[in-house]
Tab-separated table of C-alpha atoms in Angstrom:
chain	number	residue	atom	x	y	z
A	257	MET	CA	324.515	-21.485	323.682
A	258	ALA	CA	326.876	-24.501	323.620
A	259	ASP	CA	330.639	-24.143	323.704
A	260	GLU	CA	332.965	-24.819	320.768
A	261	ARG	CA	333.701	-28.414	321.800
A	262	THR	CA	330.015	-29.312	322.053
A	263	ARG	CA	329.221	-27.685	318.705
A	264	HIS	CA	332.122	-29.586	317.105
A	265	PHE	CA	330.822	-32.985	318.208
A	266	ARG	CA	327.248	-32.075	317.281
A	267	ARG	CA	328.255	-31.181	313.742
A	268	LEU	CA	330.381	-34.303	313.508
A	269	GLY	CA	327.390	-36.408	314.520
A	270	ARG	CA	325.140	-34.690	311.970
A	271	LEU	CA	327.649	-35.321	309.169
A	272	ARG	CA	328.012	-38.975	310.147
A	273	ARG	CA	324.249	-39.532	310.211
A	274	SER	CA	323.834	-37.765	306.870
A	275	ALA	CA	326.560	-39.881	305.275
A	276	ARG	CA	324.946	-43.064	306.561
A	277	ARG	CA	321.492	-42.080	305.315
A	278	TRP	CA	322.729	-41.297	301.825
A	279	SER	CA	324.761	-44.516	301.786
A	280	VAL	CA	321.696	-46.568	302.634
A	281	LEU	CA	319.600	-44.713	300.061
A	282	ALA	CA	322.266	-45.103	297.386
A	283	GLY	CA	322.568	-48.815	298.095
A	284	GLY	CA	318.820	-49.304	297.886
A	285	LEU	CA	318.438	-47.401	294.634
A	286	THR	CA	321.456	-49.129	293.080
A	287	GLY	CA	320.108	-52.519	294.026
A	288	ALA	CA	316.652	-51.694	292.673
A	289	ALA	CA	318.119	-50.464	289.396
A	290	ALA	CA	320.314	-53.574	289.080
A	291	VAL	CA	317.308	-55.870	289.572
A	292	LEU	CA	314.614	-54.011	287.653
A	293	THR	CA	316.658	-53.080	284.580
A	294	PRO	CA	317.352	-56.678	283.395
A	295	TYR	CA	313.893	-57.772	284.526
A	296	ALA	CA	311.867	-55.575	282.170
A	297	GLY	CA	314.521	-54.519	279.708
A	298	LEU	CA	315.875	-51.054	279.069
A	299	GLY	CA	313.365	-48.217	278.962
A	300	LEU	CA	312.517	-44.758	280.237
A	301	PRO	CA	311.779	-45.908	283.841
A	302	ASP	CA	315.157	-47.641	283.907
A	303	ALA	CA	316.850	-44.334	283.087
A	304	ALA	CA	315.063	-42.786	286.084
A	305	TRP	CA	316.179	-45.605	288.375
A	306	ALA	CA	319.750	-45.354	287.129
A	307	GLY	CA	319.833	-41.548	287.479
A	308	ALA	CA	318.456	-41.635	291.022
A	309	ALA	CA	320.916	-44.352	291.990
A	310	GLY	CA	323.859	-42.437	290.521
A	311	SER	CA	322.840	-39.193	292.268
A	312	ALA	CA	322.463	-40.952	295.595
A	313	VAL	CA	325.887	-42.587	295.220
A	314	ALA	CA	327.488	-39.207	294.412
A	315	LEU	CA	325.828	-37.471	297.382
A	316	ALA	CA	326.818	-40.300	299.718
A	317	ALA	CA	330.433	-39.989	298.516
A	318	TRP	CA	330.414	-36.236	299.078
A	319	ARG	CA	328.970	-36.673	302.578
A	320	TRP	CA	331.724	-39.136	303.476
A	321	VAL	CA	334.336	-36.742	302.125
A	322	ASP	CA	332.882	-33.898	304.235
A	323	LEU	CA	332.811	-36.174	307.261
A	324	ARG	CA	336.437	-37.173	306.904
A	325	ALA	CA	337.541	-33.566	306.330
A	326	PHE	CA	335.696	-32.327	309.396
A	327	ALA	CA	336.858	-35.269	311.532
A	328	ALA	CA	340.462	-34.369	310.646
A	329	ARG	CA	340.109	-31.003	312.351
A	330	PRO	CA	341.497	-30.704	315.880
A	331	VAL	CA	338.917	-31.013	318.613
A	332	PRO	CA	338.493	-27.766	320.597
A	333	PRO	CA	339.752	-28.022	324.174
A	334	ALA	CA	337.312	-28.626	326.986
A	335	LEU	CA	335.926	-25.490	328.586
A	336	ASP	CA	337.085	-24.658	332.095
A	337	PRO	CA	334.296	-25.296	334.656
A	338	ALA	CA	334.622	-21.786	336.055
A	339	GLU	CA	334.379	-20.259	332.588
A	340	ALA	CA	331.437	-22.522	331.744
A	341	ALA	CA	329.653	-21.407	334.915
A	342	ALA	CA	330.378	-17.768	334.082
A	343	ARG	CA	328.931	-18.177	330.585
A	344	SER	CA	325.846	-19.916	331.943
A	345	ARG	CA	325.376	-17.129	334.468
A	346	ALA	CA	325.771	-14.496	331.759
A	347	ARG	CA	323.169	-16.231	329.583
A	348	LEU	CA	320.776	-16.418	332.530
A	349	VAL	CA	321.283	-12.738	333.344
A	350	ALA	CA	320.709	-11.774	329.706
A	351	ALA	CA	317.502	-13.809	329.622
A	352	VAL	CA	316.206	-12.195	332.822
A	353	GLU	CA	317.076	-8.701	331.594
A	354	ARG	CA	314.814	-9.179	328.585
A	355	LEU	CA	311.802	-9.572	330.872
A	356	PRO	CA	309.740	-6.464	331.758
A	357	VAL	CA	310.677	-6.673	335.450
A	358	GLY	CA	314.092	-8.179	334.820
A	359	PRO	CA	316.346	-5.163	335.523
A	360	GLY	CA	314.630	-4.477	338.844
A	361	VAL	CA	314.916	-8.102	339.922
A	362	LEU	CA	318.608	-8.219	339.028
A	363	ALA	CA	319.323	-4.963	340.837
A	364	GLU	CA	317.599	-6.257	343.966
A	365	ALA	CA	319.523	-9.540	343.756
A	366	ARG	CA	322.831	-7.679	343.466
A	367	ARG	CA	321.978	-5.498	346.451
A	368	PHE	CA	321.055	-8.539	348.501
A	369	ARG	CA	324.300	-10.285	347.571
A	370	SER	CA	326.374	-7.238	348.496
A	371	ARG	CA	324.517	-6.804	351.780
A	372	LEU	CA	325.036	-10.485	352.587
A	373	ALA	CA	328.758	-10.226	351.831
A	374	LEU	CA	329.137	-7.344	354.320
A	375	ARG	CA	327.047	-8.944	357.055
A	376	GLY	CA	328.838	-9.076	360.377
A	377	THR	CA	331.280	-6.265	359.563
A	378	SER	CA	331.397	-2.678	360.737
A	379	ALA	CA	330.741	-1.506	357.168
A	380	ALA	CA	327.315	-3.174	357.027
A	381	ASP	CA	325.415	-0.294	358.684
A	382	SER	CA	326.996	2.299	356.416
A	383	TRP	CA	326.233	0.163	353.395
A	384	VAL	CA	322.563	-0.107	354.385
A	385	ARG	CA	322.385	3.673	354.814
A	386	LEU	CA	324.044	4.189	351.439
A	387	ASP	CA	321.705	1.751	349.730
A	388	ARG	CA	318.642	3.411	351.243
A	389	ALA	CA	319.845	6.840	350.157
A	390	ALA	CA	320.678	5.563	346.658
A	391	LEU	CA	317.185	4.142	346.238
A	392	THR	CA	315.697	7.447	347.351
A	393	LEU	CA	317.850	9.374	344.896
A	394	ALA	CA	316.904	6.975	342.095
A	395	GLY	CA	313.265	7.863	342.676
A	396	LEU	CA	314.074	11.584	342.541
A	397	ALA	CA	316.433	11.378	339.549
A	398	PRO	CA	313.784	11.800	336.805
A	399	ARG	CA	312.898	15.230	338.243
A	400	LEU	CA	316.482	16.383	338.725
A	401	THR	CA	316.846	18.113	335.366
A	402	GLY	CA	318.477	21.296	334.187
A	403	LEU	CA	320.945	22.658	336.701
A	404	ALA	CA	320.591	19.554	338.881
A	405	GLU	CA	321.836	17.072	336.250
A	406	PRO	CA	325.558	17.391	337.203
A	407	ALA	CA	324.627	16.537	340.794
A	408	VAL	CA	323.055	13.265	339.614
A	409	LEU	CA	326.237	12.331	337.758
A	410	GLU	CA	328.366	13.162	340.783
A	411	ALA	CA	326.065	11.087	342.971
A	412	ALA	CA	326.454	8.062	340.677
A	413	THR	CA	330.242	8.361	340.833
A	414	ALA	CA	330.160	8.771	344.607
A	415	ASP	CA	327.876	5.750	344.958
A	416	ARG	CA	330.347	3.492	343.156
A	417	SER	CA	333.275	4.850	345.148
A	418	LEU	CA	331.530	4.416	348.480
A	419	ARG	CA	330.487	0.848	347.690
A	420	ASP	CA	334.074	0.021	346.743
A	421	LEU	CA	335.230	1.664	349.964
A	422	ALA	CA	332.773	-0.464	351.944
A	423	ASP	CA	334.138	-3.624	350.335
A	424	ARG	CA	337.707	-2.610	351.152
A	425	THR	CA	336.778	-1.784	354.731
A	426	ALA	CA	335.132	-5.169	355.179
A	427	GLY	CA	338.130	-6.921	353.602
A	428	VAL	CA	340.591	-5.226	355.951
A	429	GLU	CA	338.372	-6.092	358.907
A	430	ARG	CA	338.307	-9.768	357.949
A	431	ALA	CA	342.084	-9.743	357.469
A	432	LEU	CA	342.436	-8.127	360.900
A	433	ARG	CA	340.767	-11.113	362.543
A	434	LEU	CA	343.303	-13.500	361.005
A	435	ALA	CA	346.426	-11.343	361.220
A	436	PRO	CA	349.208	-12.124	363.690
A	437	ALA	CA	349.540	-10.046	366.806
A	438	GLU	CA	352.424	-7.899	365.519
A	439	ALA	CA	350.506	-6.866	362.385
A	440	ARG	CA	347.198	-6.078	364.060
A	441	PRO	CA	347.948	-2.508	365.233
A	442	ARG	CA	348.767	-1.348	361.707
A	443	LEU	CA	345.732	-3.074	360.227
A	444	ALA	CA	343.499	-1.726	362.992
A	445	GLU	CA	344.666	1.821	362.244
A	446	ALA	CA	344.028	1.328	358.511
A	447	HIS	CA	340.603	-0.105	359.270
A	448	ARG	CA	339.673	2.876	361.429
A	449	ALA	CA	340.769	5.284	358.705
A	450	LEU	CA	338.743	3.463	356.056
A	451	LEU	CA	335.700	3.255	358.307
A	452	ASP	CA	335.882	6.968	359.101
A	453	GLN	CA	336.069	7.773	355.399
A	454	LEU	CA	333.120	5.496	354.734
A	455	VAL	CA	330.930	6.991	357.449
A	456	SER	CA	331.728	10.577	356.442
A	457	GLY	CA	331.157	9.759	352.776
A	458	VAL	CA	327.784	8.143	353.445
A	459	THR	CA	326.762	11.119	355.585
A	460	ALA	CA	327.686	13.486	352.764
A	461	TYR	CA	325.748	11.337	350.303
A	462	GLU	CA	322.671	11.475	352.535
A	463	GLY	CA	323.043	15.248	352.643
A	464	LEU	CA	323.111	15.301	348.835
A	465	VAL	CA	319.923	13.249	348.726
A	466	ALA	CA	318.239	15.602	351.183
A	467	ALA	CA	319.282	18.578	349.043
A	468	ALA	CA	317.907	16.824	345.948
A	469	ALA	CA	314.592	16.270	347.708
A	470	GLY	CA	314.473	19.962	348.625
A	471	TYR	CA	315.190	20.910	345.026
A	472	VAL	CA	312.362	18.700	343.772
A	473	ALA	CA	309.979	20.113	346.376
A	474	GLU	CA	310.819	23.709	345.502
A	475	ASP	CA	310.665	23.005	341.791
A	476	ALA	CA	307.234	21.381	342.093
A	477	GLN	CA	305.723	23.917	344.492
A	478	PRO	CA	304.587	26.468	341.844
A	479	GLU	CA	302.952	23.679	339.884
A	480	VAL	CA	301.033	22.526	342.924
A	481	VAL	CA	299.780	26.027	343.720
A	482	ALA	CA	298.727	26.821	340.163
A	483	ASP	CA	297.424	23.392	339.263
A	484	PRO	CA	294.518	23.989	336.825
A	485	ALA	CA	292.882	20.654	337.641
A	486	ALA	CA	292.672	21.480	341.333
A	487	ALA	CA	291.319	24.960	340.540
A	488	ARG	CA	288.593	23.522	338.311
A	489	LEU	CA	287.623	21.031	341.007
A	490	MET	CA	287.257	23.831	343.553
A	491	GLU	CA	285.112	25.880	341.142
A	492	ALA	CA	282.906	22.864	340.415
A	493	THR	CA	282.499	22.206	344.139
A	494	ASP	CA	281.435	25.812	344.804
A	495	LEU	CA	278.997	25.635	341.873
A	496	LEU	CA	277.395	22.469	343.220
A	497	HIS	CA	277.036	24.007	346.668
A	498	GLY	CA	275.328	27.041	345.111
A	499	VAL	CA	272.940	24.918	343.047
A	500	ALA	CA	272.046	22.801	346.083
A	501	SER	CA	271.291	25.910	348.154
A	502	ALA	CA	269.108	27.381	345.393
A	503	LEU	CA	267.134	24.165	345.052
A	504	ALA	CA	266.558	24.070	348.798
A	505	GLU	CA	265.204	27.626	348.792
A	506	LEU	CA	262.901	26.939	345.836
A	507	ARG	CA	261.532	23.812	347.484
A	508	THR	CA	260.804	25.739	350.666
A	509	VAL	CA	259.017	28.579	348.818
A	510	GLY	CA	256.945	26.291	346.583
A	511	ASP	CA	255.638	24.014	349.387
A	512	PRO	CA	252.250	25.413	350.620
A	513	LEU	CA	252.347	23.440	353.825
A	514	ARG	CA	255.652	24.917	354.779
A	515	THR	CA	254.341	28.373	353.819
A	516	SER	CA	251.149	28.092	355.902
A	517	THR	CA	253.051	26.687	358.810
A	518	HIS	CA	255.492	29.494	358.600
A	519	TRP	CA	252.838	32.294	358.523
A	520	GLY	CA	250.186	30.645	360.731
A	521	PRO	CA	246.403	30.149	360.048
A	522	ALA	CA	244.499	32.710	358.015
A	523	ALA	CA	242.492	35.238	360.019
């Protein structure tokens, strides 16, 4: 979608072209009426020529009035390049989100950008662990229902907090590299505190994911044991084994060669 300044000039151009077209048409019809009316005398066709010429002249005048009124409006200011880039990015993101695989692609792109921003810092390893645990929990979330739903909400809040903590830890670490010598001890102490909080928080998040996996396993265990489909498959397998054994016995009994061989020649 174009910005206000672009739309203003587009509409101005449309009004100018429309006014010119109607001016040309009005001039042509007026000239034709002025020539043809004296040539053949007054009649019904001359009334048509005169009416068309008058209508075209009126429409051309109205178009020029609209053009002048719109041209008198102030031109919207030019859009800031940063804002224009942000709008273009938002339109692109909205277009990708409408695709079937769009949300997954955008989520992966955001994770890659965040991982790239933390590369080379001490928070990168913790961020990778957090991202891996978050993906695992996202796969388990549809089965975490009932009493486990509050844990999913808490995990989402903790995920956002830990990612923000990782960004702050990386920012302090980058500032530590550029800080003067007298300010480095204080920044180093703050960095260690943030890193310890990040590591302990990620460890606790991984423990939550492990507990969620245990909940899903325990919740699904009765269903696996009493699965009717598996029970029917086992019964069908036993039935087929029984039928195969019965057919083998009948074939052995009904074959005279096998019977004579089994009992030996007649006396």
